[in-house]
Short mmCIF file of C-alpha atoms and ligand atoms in Angstrom, two decimals:
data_model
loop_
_atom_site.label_atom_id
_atom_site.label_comp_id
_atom_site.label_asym_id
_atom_site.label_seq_id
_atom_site.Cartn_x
_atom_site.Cartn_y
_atom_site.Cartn_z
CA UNK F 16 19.10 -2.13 -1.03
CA UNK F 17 17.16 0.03 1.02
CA UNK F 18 14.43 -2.44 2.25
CA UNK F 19 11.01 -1.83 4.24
CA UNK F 20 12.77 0.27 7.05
CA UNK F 21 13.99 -2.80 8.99
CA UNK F 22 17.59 -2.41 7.98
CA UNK F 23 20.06 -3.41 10.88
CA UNK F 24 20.63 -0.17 12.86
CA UNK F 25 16.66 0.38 13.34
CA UNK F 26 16.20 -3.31 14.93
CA UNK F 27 16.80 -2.24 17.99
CA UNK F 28 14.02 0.25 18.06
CA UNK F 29 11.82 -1.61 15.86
CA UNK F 30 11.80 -5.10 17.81
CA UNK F 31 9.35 -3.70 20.56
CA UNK F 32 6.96 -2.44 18.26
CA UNK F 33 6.81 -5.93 16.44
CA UNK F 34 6.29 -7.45 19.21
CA UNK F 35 3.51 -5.53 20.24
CA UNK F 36 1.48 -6.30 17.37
CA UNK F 37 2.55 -9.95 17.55
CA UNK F 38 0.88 -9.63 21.11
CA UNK F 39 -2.32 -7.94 19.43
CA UNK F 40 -2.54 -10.61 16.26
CA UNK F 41 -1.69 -13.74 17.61
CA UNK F 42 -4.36 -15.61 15.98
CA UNK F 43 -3.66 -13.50 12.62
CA UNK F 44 -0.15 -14.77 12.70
CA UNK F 45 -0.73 -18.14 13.18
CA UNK F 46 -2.87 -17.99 10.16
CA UNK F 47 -0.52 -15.53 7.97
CA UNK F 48 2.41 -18.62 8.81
CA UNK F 49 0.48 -21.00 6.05
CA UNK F 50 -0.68 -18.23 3.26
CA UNK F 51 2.19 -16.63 0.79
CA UNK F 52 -0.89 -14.72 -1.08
CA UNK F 53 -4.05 -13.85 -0.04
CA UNK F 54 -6.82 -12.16 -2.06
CA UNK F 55 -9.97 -10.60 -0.43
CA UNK F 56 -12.72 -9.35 -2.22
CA UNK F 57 -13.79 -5.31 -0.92
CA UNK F 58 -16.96 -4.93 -3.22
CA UNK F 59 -17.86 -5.36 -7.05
CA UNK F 60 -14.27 -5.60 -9.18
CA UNK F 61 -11.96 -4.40 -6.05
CA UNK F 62 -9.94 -7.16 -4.57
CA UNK F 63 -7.51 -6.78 -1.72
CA UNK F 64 -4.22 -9.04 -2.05
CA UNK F 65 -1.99 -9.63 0.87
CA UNK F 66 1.48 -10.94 0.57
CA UNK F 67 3.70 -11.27 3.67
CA UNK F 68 7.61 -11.58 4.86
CA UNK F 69 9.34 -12.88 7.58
CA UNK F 70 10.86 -9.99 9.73
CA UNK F 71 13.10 -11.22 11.93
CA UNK F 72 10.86 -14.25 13.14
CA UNK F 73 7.78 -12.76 12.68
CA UNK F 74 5.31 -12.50 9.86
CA UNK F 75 4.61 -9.26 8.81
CA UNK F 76 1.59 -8.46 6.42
CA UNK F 77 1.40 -6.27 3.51
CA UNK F 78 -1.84 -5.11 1.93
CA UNK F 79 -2.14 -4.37 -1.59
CA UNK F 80 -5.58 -3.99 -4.21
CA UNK F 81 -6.50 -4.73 -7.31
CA UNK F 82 -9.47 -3.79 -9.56
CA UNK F 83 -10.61 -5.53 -12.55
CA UNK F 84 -12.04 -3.12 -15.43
CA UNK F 85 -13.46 -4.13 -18.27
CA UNK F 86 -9.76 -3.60 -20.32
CA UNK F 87 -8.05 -5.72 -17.81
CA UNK F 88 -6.77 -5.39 -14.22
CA UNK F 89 -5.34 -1.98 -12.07
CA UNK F 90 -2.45 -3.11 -9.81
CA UNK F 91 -2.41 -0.93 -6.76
CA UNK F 92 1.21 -1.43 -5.12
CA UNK F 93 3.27 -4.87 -5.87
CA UNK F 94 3.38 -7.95 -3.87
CA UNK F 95 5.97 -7.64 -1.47
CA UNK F 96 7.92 -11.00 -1.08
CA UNK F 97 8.92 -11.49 -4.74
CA UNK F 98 8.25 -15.35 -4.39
CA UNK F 99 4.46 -14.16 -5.24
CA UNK F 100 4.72 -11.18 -8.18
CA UNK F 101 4.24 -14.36 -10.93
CA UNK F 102 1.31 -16.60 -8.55
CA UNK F 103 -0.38 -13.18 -8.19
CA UNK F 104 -0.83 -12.79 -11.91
CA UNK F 105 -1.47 -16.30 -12.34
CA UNK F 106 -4.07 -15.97 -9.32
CA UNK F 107 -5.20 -12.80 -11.17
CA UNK F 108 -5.93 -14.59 -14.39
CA UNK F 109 -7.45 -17.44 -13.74
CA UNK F 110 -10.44 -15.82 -11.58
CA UNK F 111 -10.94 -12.93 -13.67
CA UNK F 112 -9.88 -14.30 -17.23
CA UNK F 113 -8.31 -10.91 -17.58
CA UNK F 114 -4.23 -9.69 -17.59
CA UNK F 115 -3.20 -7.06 -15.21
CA UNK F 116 -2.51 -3.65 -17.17
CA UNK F 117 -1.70 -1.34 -14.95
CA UNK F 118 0.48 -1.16 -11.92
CA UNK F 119 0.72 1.99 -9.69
CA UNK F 120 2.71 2.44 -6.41
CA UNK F 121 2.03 4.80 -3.59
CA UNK F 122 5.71 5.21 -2.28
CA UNK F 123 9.06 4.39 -2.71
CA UNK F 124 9.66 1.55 -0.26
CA UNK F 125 9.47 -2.14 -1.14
CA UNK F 126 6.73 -3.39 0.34
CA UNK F 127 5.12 -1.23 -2.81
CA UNK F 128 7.47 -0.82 -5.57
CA UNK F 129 9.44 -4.63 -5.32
CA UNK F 130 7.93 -6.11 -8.08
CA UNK F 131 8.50 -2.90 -10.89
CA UNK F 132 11.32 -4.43 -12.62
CA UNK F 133 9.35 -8.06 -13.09
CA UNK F 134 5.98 -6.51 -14.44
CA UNK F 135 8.28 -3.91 -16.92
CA UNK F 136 9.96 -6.94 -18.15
CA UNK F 137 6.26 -8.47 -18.48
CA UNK F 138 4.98 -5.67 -20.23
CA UNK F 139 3.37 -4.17 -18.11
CA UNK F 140 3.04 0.07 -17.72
CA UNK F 141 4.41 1.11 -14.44
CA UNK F 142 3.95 3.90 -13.00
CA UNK F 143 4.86 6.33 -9.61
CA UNK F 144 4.79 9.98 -8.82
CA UNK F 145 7.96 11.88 -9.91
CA UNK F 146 9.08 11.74 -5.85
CA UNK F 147 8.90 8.18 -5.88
CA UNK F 148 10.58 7.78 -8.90
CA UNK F 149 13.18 9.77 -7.41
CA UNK F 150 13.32 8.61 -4.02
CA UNK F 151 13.22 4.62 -5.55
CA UNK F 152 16.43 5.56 -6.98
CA UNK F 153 17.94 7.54 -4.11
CA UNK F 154 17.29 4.50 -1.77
CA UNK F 155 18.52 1.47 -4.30
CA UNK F 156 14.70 0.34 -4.87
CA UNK F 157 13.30 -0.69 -8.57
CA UNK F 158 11.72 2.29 -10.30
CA UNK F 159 8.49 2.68 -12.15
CA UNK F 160 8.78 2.92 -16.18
CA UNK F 161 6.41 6.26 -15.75
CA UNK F 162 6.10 8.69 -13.66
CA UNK F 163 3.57 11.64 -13.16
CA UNK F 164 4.63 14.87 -11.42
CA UNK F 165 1.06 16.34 -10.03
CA UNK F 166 -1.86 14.44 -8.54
CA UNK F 167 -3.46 13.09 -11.82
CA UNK F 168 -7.08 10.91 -12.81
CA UNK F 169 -6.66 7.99 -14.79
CA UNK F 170 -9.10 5.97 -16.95
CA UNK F 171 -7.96 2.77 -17.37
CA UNK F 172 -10.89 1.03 -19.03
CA UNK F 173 -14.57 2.00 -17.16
CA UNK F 174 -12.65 2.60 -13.84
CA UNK F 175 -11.47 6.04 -13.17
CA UNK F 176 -9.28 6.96 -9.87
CA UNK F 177 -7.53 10.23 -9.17
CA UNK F 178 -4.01 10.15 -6.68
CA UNK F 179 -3.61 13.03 -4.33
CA UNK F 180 -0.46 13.86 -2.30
CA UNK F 181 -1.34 15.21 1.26
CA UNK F 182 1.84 15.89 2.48
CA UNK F 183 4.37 14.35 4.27
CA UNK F 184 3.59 11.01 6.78
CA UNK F 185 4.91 7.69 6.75
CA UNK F 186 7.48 8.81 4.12
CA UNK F 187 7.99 11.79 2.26
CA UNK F 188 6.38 10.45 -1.21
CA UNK F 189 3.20 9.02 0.17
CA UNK F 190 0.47 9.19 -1.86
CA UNK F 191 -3.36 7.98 -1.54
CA UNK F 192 -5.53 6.80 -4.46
CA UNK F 193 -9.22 7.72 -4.32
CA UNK F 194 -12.16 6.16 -6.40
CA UNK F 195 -14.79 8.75 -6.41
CA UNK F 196 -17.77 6.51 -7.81
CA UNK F 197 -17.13 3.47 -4.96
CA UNK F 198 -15.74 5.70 -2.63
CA UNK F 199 -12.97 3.98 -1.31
CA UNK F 200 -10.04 5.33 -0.64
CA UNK F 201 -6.68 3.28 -0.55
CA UNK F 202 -4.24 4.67 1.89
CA UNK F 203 -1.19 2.44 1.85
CA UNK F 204 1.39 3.06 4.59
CA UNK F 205 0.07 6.89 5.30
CA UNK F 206 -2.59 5.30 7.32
CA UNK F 207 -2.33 2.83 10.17
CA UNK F 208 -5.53 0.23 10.73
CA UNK F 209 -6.95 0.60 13.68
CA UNK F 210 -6.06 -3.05 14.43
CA UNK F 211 -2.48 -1.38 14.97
CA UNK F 212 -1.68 0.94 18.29
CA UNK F 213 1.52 2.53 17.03
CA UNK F 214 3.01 4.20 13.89
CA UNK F 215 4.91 0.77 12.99
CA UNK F 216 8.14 1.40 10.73
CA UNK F 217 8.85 5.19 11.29
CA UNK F 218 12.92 5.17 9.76
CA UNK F 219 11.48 7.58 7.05
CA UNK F 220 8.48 8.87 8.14
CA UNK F 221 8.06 12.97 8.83
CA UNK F 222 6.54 13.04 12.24
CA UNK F 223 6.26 16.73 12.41
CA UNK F 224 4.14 16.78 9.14
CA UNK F 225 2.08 13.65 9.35
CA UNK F 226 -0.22 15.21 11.76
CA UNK F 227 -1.49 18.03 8.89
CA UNK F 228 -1.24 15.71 6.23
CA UNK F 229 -4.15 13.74 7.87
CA UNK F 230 -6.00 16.27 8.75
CA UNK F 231 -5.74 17.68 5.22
CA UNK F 232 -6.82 14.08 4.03
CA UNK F 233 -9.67 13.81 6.47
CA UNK F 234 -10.92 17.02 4.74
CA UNK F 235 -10.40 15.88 1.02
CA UNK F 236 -12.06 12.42 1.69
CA UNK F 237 -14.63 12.82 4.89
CA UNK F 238 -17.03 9.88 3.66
CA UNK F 239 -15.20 7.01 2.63
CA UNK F 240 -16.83 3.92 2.42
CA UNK F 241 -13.79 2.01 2.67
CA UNK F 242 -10.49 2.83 4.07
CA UNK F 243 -7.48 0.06 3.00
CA UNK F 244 -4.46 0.52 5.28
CA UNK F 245 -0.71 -0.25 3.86
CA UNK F 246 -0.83 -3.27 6.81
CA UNK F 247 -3.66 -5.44 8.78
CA UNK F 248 -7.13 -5.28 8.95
CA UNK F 249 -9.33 -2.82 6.65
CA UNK F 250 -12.61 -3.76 8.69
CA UNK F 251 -13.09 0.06 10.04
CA UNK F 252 -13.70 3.09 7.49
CA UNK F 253 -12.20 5.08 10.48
CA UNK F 254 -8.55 4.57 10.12
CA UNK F 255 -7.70 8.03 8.95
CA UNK F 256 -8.82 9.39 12.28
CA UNK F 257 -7.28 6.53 14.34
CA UNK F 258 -3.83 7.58 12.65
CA UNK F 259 -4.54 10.97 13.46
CA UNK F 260 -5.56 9.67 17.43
CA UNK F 261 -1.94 7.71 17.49
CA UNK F 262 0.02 11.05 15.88
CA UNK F 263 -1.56 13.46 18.68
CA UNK F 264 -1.79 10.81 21.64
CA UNK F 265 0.78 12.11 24.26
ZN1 LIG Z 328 4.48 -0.31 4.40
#
C-alpha cells in the first residue's frame, strides 16, 4: 500500500525534515504523545479534528474538518490512523446529536482517503475528484464510492462549499474546498502552516508546478478568513503565501 510518502526508500531523505519540525514542536509533540483524536472548534458548525501516527518515532499530525449542517455532518478528509475512523463518529455524535453524511477527500494519499472503505461500509456517500479516484487506485489506497470530474458546489443541508483544482503541488490531485459564506478555505496538504519551514513529504509532489498553483489560488481566494493546512497549526490566515515564500526561497 502506497502510504503517506514515508515508504522505505524516501527515509533517508525524509528523516532530516522530521526532525526539524520535531526541533520546532517540541512542546506540540509532547502533547500529541497522549491524544489519538483531537477536535477543535474554527467558528459556528466548523470543527477541526486531528488524528496522528507514529512515523518512525515521531508523532506526526494530521488535520482534518468537519461541519455540522442542519441534515447532519460534512466530513472533510478521513482520520488518518484507522484506530480513530469509529471514536470520531462516536465523538461526532454525541456533541452534535447528528450522523456524519458526507465524506469528501482532497487527494489520494492516506492521511485523507484511509478511512473510505469503513464509512462506505457504514453508509456513508464518499466522494473524490475523478484524479483521486484514479490515482487511489493507481497507488493501492481505498477509493471513494463517487467521484466528480470538474470543480463542483455542493449543498449538503444549509451548508454550501464549492472544490477547485489549482494545479499541481503537493501531489498531482490536490484539491482545496472553499466556503464562500464563512470564508474559509481548507487547503489540506497543498498548503504548508506557517508553523512548518519546509515542504514536508515531497515523494509526489510537482515542484515545478506548485509555485503557479499558489499563486493561481492566492488569486481565487485573496481574503480568507481562515486558512486550515493538511498538518500543524491553522493560527495564521497567511499560509497560502508562506507556501508560496518556502516554494521561491533559494
Ligand atoms: Zn498530508
Amino acid at each position: 500500500m502506497k502510504s503517506n510518502g514515508i515508504a522505505q526508500n524516501k527515509k533517508t531523505f525524509f528523516l532530516p525534515v522530521l526532525f526539524f519540525m520535531l526541533l520546532l514542536s517540541e512542546t506540540f509533540f509532547g502533547q500529541a504523545a497522549v491524544s489519538k483524536l483531537k477536535i477543535t472548534p474554527l467558528a459556528d458548525d466548523f470543527y477541526i479534528y486531528t488524528t496522528y501516527k507514529d512515523l518512525d518515532g515521531t508523532v506526526f499530525p494530521s488535520n482534518s474538518m468537519y461541519v455540522v449542517s442542519d441534515k447532519g455532518v460534512i466530513l472533510i478528509d478521513t482520520p488518518w490512523d484507522e484506530s480513530e475512523f469509529q471514536p470520531l463518529l462516536d465523538s461526532i455524535y454525541k456533541r452534535h446529536n447528528k450522523p456524519v453524511i458526507f465524506c469528501i477527500a482532497t487527494h489520494f494519499h492516506d492521511d485523507r482517503t484511509a478511512g473510505f472503505e469503513y464509512y462506505k461500509k457504514k453508509g456513508i456517500p464518499t466522494y473524490s475528484s475523478k484524479l483521486t479516484y484514479d490515482l487511489c487506485q493507481k497507488n493501492g489506497n481505498v477509493q471513494a464510492e463517487h467521484y466528480f470530474e470538474k470543480d463542483t458546489v455542493f449543498n449538503i443541508g444549509n451548508k454550501k462549499f464549492e472544490t477547485y483544482y489549482a494545479g499541481a503541488g503537493h501531489t498531482q490531485d490536490n484539491i482545496v474546498i472553499w466556503f464562500g459564506k464563512q470564508k474559509i478555505l481548507y487547503g489540506g496538504c497543498l498548503i504548508k502552516s506557517t508553523e512548518n519551514e519546509s515542504l514536508g513529504n515531497i515523494a509526489d509532489a510537482d515542484l515545478n508546478a506548485w509555485e503557479g498553483t499558489m499563486r493561481k489560488l492566492i488569486k481565487k481566494y485573496p481574503k480568507p478568513h481562515y486558512v486550515i493546512p493538511g498538518h500543524f497549526g491553522w493560527e495564521s490566515n497567511k499560509a497560502m503565501q508562506h507556501t508560496l515564500n518556502l516554494l521561491t526561497k533559494k
